[in-house]
PDB file of C-alpha atoms in Angstrom:
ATOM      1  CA  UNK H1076     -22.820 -32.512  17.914  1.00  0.00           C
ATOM      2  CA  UNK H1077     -25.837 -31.057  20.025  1.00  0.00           C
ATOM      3  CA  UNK H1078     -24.476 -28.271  20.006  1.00  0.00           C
ATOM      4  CA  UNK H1079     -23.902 -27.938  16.440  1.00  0.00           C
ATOM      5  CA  UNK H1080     -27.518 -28.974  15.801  1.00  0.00           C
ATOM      6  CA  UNK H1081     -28.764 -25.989  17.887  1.00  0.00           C
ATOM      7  CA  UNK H1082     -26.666 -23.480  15.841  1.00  0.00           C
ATOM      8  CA  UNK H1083     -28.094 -25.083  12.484  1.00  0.00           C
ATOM      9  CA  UNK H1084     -31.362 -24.939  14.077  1.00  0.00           C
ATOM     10  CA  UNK H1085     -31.666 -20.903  15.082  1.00  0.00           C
ATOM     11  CA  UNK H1086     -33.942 -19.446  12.875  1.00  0.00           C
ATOM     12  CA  UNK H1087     -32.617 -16.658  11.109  1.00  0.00           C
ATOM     13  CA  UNK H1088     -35.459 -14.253  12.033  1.00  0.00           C
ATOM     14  CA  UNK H1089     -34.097 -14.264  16.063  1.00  0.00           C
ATOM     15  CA  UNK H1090     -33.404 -10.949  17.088  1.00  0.00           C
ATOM     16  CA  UNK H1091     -29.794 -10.092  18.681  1.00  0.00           C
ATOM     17  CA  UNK H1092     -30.617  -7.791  20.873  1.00  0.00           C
ATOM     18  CA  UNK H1093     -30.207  -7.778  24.856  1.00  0.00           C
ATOM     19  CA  UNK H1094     -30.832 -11.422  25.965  1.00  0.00           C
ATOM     20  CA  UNK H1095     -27.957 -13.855  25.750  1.00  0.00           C
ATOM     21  CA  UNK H1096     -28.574 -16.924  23.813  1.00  0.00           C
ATOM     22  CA  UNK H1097     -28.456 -20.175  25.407  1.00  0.00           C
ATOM     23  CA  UNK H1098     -25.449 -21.845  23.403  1.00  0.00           C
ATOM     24  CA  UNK H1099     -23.502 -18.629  23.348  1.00  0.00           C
ATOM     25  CA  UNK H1100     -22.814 -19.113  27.181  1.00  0.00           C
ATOM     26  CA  UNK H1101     -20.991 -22.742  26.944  1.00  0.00           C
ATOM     27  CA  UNK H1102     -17.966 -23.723  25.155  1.00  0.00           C
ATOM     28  CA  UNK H1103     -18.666 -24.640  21.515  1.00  0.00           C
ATOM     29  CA  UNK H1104     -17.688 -28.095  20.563  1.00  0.00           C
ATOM     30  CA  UNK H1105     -18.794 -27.535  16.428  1.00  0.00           C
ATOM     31  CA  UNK H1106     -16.835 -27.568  13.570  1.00  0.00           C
ATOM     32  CA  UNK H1107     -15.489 -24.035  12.534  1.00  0.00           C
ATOM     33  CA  UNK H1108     -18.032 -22.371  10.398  1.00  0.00           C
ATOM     34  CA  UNK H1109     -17.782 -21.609   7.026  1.00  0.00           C
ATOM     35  CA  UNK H1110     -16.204 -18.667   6.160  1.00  0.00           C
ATOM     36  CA  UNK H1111     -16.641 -18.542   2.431  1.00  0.00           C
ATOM     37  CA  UNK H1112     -19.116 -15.548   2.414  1.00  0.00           C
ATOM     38  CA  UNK H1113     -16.478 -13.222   4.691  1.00  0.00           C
ATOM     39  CA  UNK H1114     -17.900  -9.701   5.845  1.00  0.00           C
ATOM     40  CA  UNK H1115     -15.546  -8.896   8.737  1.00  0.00           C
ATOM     41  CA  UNK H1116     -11.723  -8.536   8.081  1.00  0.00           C
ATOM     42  CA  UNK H1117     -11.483 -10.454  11.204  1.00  0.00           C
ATOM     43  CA  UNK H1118     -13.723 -12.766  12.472  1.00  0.00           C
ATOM     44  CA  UNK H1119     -11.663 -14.978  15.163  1.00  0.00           C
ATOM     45  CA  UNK H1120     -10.817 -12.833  18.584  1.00  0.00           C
ATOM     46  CA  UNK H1121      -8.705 -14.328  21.379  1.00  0.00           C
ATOM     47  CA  UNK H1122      -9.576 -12.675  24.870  1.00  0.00           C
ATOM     48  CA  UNK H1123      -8.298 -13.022  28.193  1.00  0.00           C
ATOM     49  CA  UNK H1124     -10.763 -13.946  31.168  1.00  0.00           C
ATOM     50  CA  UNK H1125     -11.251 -11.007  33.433  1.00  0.00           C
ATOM     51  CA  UNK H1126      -9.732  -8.584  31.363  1.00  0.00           C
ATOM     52  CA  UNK H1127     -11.875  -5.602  30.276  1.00  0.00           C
ATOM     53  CA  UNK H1128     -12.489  -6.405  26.053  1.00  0.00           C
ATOM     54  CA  UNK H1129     -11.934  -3.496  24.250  1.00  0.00           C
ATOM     55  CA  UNK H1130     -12.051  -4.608  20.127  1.00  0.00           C
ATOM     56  CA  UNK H1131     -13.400  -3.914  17.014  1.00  0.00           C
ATOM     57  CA  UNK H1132     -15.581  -5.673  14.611  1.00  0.00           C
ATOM     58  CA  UNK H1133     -13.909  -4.302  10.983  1.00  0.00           C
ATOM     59  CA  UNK H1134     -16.709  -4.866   8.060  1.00  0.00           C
ATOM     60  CA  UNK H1135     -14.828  -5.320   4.976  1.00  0.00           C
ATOM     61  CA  UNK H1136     -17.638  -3.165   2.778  1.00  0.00           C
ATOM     62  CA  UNK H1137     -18.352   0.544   3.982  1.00  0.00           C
ATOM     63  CA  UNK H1138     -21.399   2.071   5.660  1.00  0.00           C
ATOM     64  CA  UNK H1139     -22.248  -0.930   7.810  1.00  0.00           C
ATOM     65  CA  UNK H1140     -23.872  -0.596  11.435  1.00  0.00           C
ATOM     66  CA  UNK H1141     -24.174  -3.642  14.137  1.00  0.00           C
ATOM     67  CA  UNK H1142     -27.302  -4.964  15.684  1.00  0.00           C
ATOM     68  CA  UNK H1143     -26.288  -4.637  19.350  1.00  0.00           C
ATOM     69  CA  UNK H1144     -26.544  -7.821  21.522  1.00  0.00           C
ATOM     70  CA  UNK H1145     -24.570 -10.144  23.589  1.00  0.00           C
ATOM     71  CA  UNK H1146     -22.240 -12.812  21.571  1.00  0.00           C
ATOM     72  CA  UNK H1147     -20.961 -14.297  24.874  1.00  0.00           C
ATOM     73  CA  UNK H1148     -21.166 -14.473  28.361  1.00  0.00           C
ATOM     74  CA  UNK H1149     -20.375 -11.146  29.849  1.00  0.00           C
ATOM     75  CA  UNK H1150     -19.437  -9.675  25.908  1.00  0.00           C
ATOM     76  CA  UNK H1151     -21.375  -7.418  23.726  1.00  0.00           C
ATOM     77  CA  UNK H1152     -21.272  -5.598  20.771  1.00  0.00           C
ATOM     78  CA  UNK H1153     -22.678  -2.239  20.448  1.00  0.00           C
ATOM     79  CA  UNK H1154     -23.931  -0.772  17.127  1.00  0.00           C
ATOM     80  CA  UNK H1155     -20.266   0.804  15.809  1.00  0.00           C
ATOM     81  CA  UNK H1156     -18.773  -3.060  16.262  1.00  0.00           C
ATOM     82  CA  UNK H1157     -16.842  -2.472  19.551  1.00  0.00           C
ATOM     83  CA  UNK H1158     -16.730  -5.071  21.566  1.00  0.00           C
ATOM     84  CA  UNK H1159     -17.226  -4.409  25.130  1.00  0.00           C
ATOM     85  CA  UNK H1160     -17.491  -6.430  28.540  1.00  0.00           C
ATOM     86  CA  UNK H1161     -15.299  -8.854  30.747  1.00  0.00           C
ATOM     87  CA  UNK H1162     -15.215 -12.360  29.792  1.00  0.00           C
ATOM     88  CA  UNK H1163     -15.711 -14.879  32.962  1.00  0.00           C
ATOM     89  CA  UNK H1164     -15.376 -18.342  31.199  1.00  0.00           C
ATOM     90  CA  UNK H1165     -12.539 -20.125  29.568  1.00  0.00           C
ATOM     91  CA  UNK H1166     -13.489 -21.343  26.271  1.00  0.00           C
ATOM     92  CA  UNK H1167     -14.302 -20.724  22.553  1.00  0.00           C
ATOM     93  CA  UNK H1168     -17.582 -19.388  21.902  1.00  0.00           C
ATOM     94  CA  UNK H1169     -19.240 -18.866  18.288  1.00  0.00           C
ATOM     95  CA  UNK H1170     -22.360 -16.778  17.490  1.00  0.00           C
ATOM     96  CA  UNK H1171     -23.996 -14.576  15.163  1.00  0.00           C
ATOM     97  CA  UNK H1172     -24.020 -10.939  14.825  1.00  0.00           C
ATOM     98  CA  UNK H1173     -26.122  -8.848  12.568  1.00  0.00           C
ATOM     99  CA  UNK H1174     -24.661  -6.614   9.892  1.00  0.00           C
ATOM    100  CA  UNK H1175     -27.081  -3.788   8.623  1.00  0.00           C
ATOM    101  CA  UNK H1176     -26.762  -1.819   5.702  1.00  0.00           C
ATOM    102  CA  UNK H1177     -29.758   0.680   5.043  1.00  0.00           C
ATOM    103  CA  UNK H1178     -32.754  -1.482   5.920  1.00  0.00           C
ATOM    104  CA  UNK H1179     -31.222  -4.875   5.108  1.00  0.00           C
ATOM    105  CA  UNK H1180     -29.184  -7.208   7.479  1.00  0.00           C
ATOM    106  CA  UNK H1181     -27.519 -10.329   7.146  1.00  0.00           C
ATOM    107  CA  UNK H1182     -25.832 -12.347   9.920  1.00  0.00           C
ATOM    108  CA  UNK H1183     -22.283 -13.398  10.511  1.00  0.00           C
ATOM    109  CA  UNK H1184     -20.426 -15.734  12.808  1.00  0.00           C
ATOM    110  CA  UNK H1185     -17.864 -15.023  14.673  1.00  0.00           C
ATOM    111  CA  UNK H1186     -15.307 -16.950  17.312  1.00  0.00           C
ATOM    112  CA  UNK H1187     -14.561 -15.745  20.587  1.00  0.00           C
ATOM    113  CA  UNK H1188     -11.439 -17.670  22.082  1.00  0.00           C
ATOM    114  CA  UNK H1189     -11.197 -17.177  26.056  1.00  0.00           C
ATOM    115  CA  UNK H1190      -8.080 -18.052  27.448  1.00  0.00           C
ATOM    116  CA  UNK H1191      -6.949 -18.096  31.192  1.00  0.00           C
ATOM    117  CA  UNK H1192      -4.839 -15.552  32.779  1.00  0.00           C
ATOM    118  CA  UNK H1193      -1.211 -16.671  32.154  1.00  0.00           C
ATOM    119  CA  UNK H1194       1.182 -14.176  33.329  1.00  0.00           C
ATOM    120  CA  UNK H1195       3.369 -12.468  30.784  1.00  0.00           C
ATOM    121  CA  UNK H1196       6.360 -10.188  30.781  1.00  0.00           C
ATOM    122  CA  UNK H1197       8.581  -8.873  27.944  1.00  0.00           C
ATOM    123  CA  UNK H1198      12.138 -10.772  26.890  1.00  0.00           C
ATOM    124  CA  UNK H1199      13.633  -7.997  25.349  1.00  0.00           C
ATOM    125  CA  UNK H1200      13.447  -4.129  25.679  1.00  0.00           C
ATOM    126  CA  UNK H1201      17.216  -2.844  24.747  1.00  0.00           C
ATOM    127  CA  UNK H1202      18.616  -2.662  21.661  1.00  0.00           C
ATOM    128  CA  UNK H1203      21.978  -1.773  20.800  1.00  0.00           C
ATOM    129  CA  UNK H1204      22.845  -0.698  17.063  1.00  0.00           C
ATOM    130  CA  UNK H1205      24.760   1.243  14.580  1.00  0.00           C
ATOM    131  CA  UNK H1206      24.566   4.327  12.678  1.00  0.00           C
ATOM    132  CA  UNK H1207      24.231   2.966   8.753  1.00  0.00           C
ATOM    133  CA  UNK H1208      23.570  -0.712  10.175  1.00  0.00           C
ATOM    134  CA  UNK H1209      20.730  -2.340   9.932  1.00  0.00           C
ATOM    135  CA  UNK H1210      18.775  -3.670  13.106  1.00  0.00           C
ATOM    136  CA  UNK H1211      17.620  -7.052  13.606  1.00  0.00           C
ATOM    137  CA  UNK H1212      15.711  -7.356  17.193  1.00  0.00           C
ATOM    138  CA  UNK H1213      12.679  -8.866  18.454  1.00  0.00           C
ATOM    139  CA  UNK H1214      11.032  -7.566  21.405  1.00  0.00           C
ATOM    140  CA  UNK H1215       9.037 -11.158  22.398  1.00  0.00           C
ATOM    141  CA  UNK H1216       7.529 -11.957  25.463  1.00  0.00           C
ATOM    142  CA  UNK H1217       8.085 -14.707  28.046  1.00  0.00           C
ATOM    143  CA  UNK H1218       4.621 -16.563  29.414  1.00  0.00           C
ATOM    144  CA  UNK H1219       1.296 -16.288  28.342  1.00  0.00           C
ATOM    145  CA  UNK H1220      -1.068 -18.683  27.336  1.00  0.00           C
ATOM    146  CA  UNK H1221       0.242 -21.137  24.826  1.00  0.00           C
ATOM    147  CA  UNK H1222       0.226 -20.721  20.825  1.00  0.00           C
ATOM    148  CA  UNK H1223      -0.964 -17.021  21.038  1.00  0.00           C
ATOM    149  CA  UNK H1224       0.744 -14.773  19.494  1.00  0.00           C
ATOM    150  CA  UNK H1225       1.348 -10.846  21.056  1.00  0.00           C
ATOM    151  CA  UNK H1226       0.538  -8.369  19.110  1.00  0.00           C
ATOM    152  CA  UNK H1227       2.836  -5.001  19.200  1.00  0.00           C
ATOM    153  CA  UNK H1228       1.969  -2.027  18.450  1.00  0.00           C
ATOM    154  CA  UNK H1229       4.120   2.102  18.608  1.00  0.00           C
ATOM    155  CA  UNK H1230       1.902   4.461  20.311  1.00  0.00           C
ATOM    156  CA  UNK H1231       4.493   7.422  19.515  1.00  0.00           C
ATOM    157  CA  UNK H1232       5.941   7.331  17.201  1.00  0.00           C
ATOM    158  CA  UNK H1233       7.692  10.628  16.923  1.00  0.00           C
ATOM    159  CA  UNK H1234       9.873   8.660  19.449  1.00  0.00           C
ATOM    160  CA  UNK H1235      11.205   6.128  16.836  1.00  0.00           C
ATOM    161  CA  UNK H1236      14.743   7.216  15.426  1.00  0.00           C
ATOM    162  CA  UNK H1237      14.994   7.838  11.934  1.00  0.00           C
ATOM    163  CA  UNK H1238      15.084   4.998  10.084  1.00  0.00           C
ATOM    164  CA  UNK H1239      13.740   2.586  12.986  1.00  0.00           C
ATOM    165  CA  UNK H1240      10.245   0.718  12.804  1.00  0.00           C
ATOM    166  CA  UNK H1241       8.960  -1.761  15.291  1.00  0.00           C
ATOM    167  CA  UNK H1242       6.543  -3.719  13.806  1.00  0.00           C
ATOM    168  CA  UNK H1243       3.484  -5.615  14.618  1.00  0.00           C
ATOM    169  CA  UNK H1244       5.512  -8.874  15.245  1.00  0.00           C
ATOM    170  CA  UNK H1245       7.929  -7.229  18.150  1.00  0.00           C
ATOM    171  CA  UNK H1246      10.407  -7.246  15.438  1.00  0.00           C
ATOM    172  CA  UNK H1247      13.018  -3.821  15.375  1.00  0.00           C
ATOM    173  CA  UNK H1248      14.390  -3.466  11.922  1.00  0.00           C
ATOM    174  CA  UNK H1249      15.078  -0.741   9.365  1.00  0.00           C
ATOM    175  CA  UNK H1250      18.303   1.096   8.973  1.00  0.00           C
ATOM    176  CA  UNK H1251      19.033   3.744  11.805  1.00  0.00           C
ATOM    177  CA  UNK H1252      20.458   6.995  10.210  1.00  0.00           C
ATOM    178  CA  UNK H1253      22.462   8.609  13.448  1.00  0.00           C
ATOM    179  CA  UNK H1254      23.735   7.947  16.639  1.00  0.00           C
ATOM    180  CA  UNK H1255      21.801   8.704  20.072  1.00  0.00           C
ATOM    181  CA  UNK H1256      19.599   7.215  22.382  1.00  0.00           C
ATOM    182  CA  UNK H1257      15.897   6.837  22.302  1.00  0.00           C
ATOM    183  CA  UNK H1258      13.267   5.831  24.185  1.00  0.00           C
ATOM    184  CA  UNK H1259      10.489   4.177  22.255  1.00  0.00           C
ATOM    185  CA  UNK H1260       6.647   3.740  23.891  1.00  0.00           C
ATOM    186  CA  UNK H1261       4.917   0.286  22.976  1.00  0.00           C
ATOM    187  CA  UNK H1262       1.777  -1.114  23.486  1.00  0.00           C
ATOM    188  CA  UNK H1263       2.007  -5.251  23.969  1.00  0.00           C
ATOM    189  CA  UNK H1264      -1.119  -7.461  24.135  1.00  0.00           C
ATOM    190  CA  UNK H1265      -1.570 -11.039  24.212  1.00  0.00           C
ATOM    191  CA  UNK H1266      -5.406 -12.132  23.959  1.00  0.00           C
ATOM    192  CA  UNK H1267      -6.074  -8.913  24.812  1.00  0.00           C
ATOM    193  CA  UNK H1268      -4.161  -8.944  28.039  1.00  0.00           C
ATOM    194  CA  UNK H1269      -2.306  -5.372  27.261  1.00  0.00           C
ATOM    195  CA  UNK H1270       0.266  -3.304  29.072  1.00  0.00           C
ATOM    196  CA  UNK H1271       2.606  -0.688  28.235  1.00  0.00           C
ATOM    197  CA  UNK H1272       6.455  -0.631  27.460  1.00  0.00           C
ATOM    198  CA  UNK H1273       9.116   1.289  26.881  1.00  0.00           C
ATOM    199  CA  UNK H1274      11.953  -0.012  23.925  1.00  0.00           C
ATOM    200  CA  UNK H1275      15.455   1.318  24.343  1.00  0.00           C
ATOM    201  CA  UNK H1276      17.160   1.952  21.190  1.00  0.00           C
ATOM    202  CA  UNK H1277      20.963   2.465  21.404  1.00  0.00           C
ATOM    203  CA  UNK H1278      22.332   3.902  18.614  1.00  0.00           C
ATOM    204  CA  UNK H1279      25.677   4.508  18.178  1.00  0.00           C
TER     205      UNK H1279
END
């Protein structure tokens, strides 16, 4: 509750600039805020502690810049909307960032989830199939922290067969249209924790 009073209680004319805030840099026991005026496609970001944050801040209208400043301990944002920096502490963290178009700015919240660093590996990474058939794999993963949800994404995708997609789930569907074997780069993060892998696709 103290903390929510502080949040209510920032004046709107406090710059974001270099200095972190005060509340930014413990966990946030408020009440989600309200998201009824959205101006980010996302505005809820689940990170790993001590892994390097590389993500974007997406403003749904175009020809927006960011104030640069901190938004949590050890995490920035820099005037495109990357997010930058290494998170040290485990916990969920909400504060404001300025969006600027032209000379006006308005501010908007956004959650920072920091998880601990639960190992992970993938389940899957073979798939047999048939010409004409249709596939019906998931990749998945084994570990992590609990209730995220990896994220997977084709960094080549010359590489796919014809007729193949992997999609952002881990799921391998589509309809593969010949035989032969292929090797299939993929990119796999969970809250942000990301490493490289290679899907097997036999087709025959």
């Amino acid at each position: 509750m103290v903390a929510g009073l502080a949040l209510c209680a920032l004046p709107p004319a406090v710059p974001l600039l270099t200095t972190p805030i005060a509340y930014m840099a413990r966990e946030t026991l408020i009440d989600p805020p309200d998201r009824e005026n959205e101006r980010l496609v996302e505005n809820t970001f689940y990170l790993t502690q001590g892994i390097t944050v590389s993500q974007w801040l997406l403003p749904v209208a175009k020809g927006v810049a960011f104030r640069a400043g901190y938004v949590a301990v050890g995490i920035s944002v820099d005037a495109s909307g990357r997010l930058s920096g290494t998170p040290s502490r485990v916990g969920t963290f909400i504060a404001p960032v300025g969006l600027c178009t032209g000379q006006s700015c308005e501010q908007q919240l956004i959650t920072l989830v920091v998880l601990g660093n639960v190992p992970w590996e993938p389940r899957e990474l073979t798939f047999p199939g048939r010409a004409g058939v249709p596939f019906d794999g998931e990749i998945g993963i084994n570990g992590g922290p609990q209730g995220v949800i990896p994220t997977f994404s084709v960094t080549d995708h010359a590489k796919l067969p014809a007729g193949v997609t992997i999609g952002p789930d881990g799921h391998v569907g589509g309809v593969p249209q010949a035989a032969g074997i292929s090797e299939v780069p993929v990119r796999v993060c969970v809250a942000g924790n990301c490493a490289g892998v290679v899907v097997r696709l036999i087709i025959v």
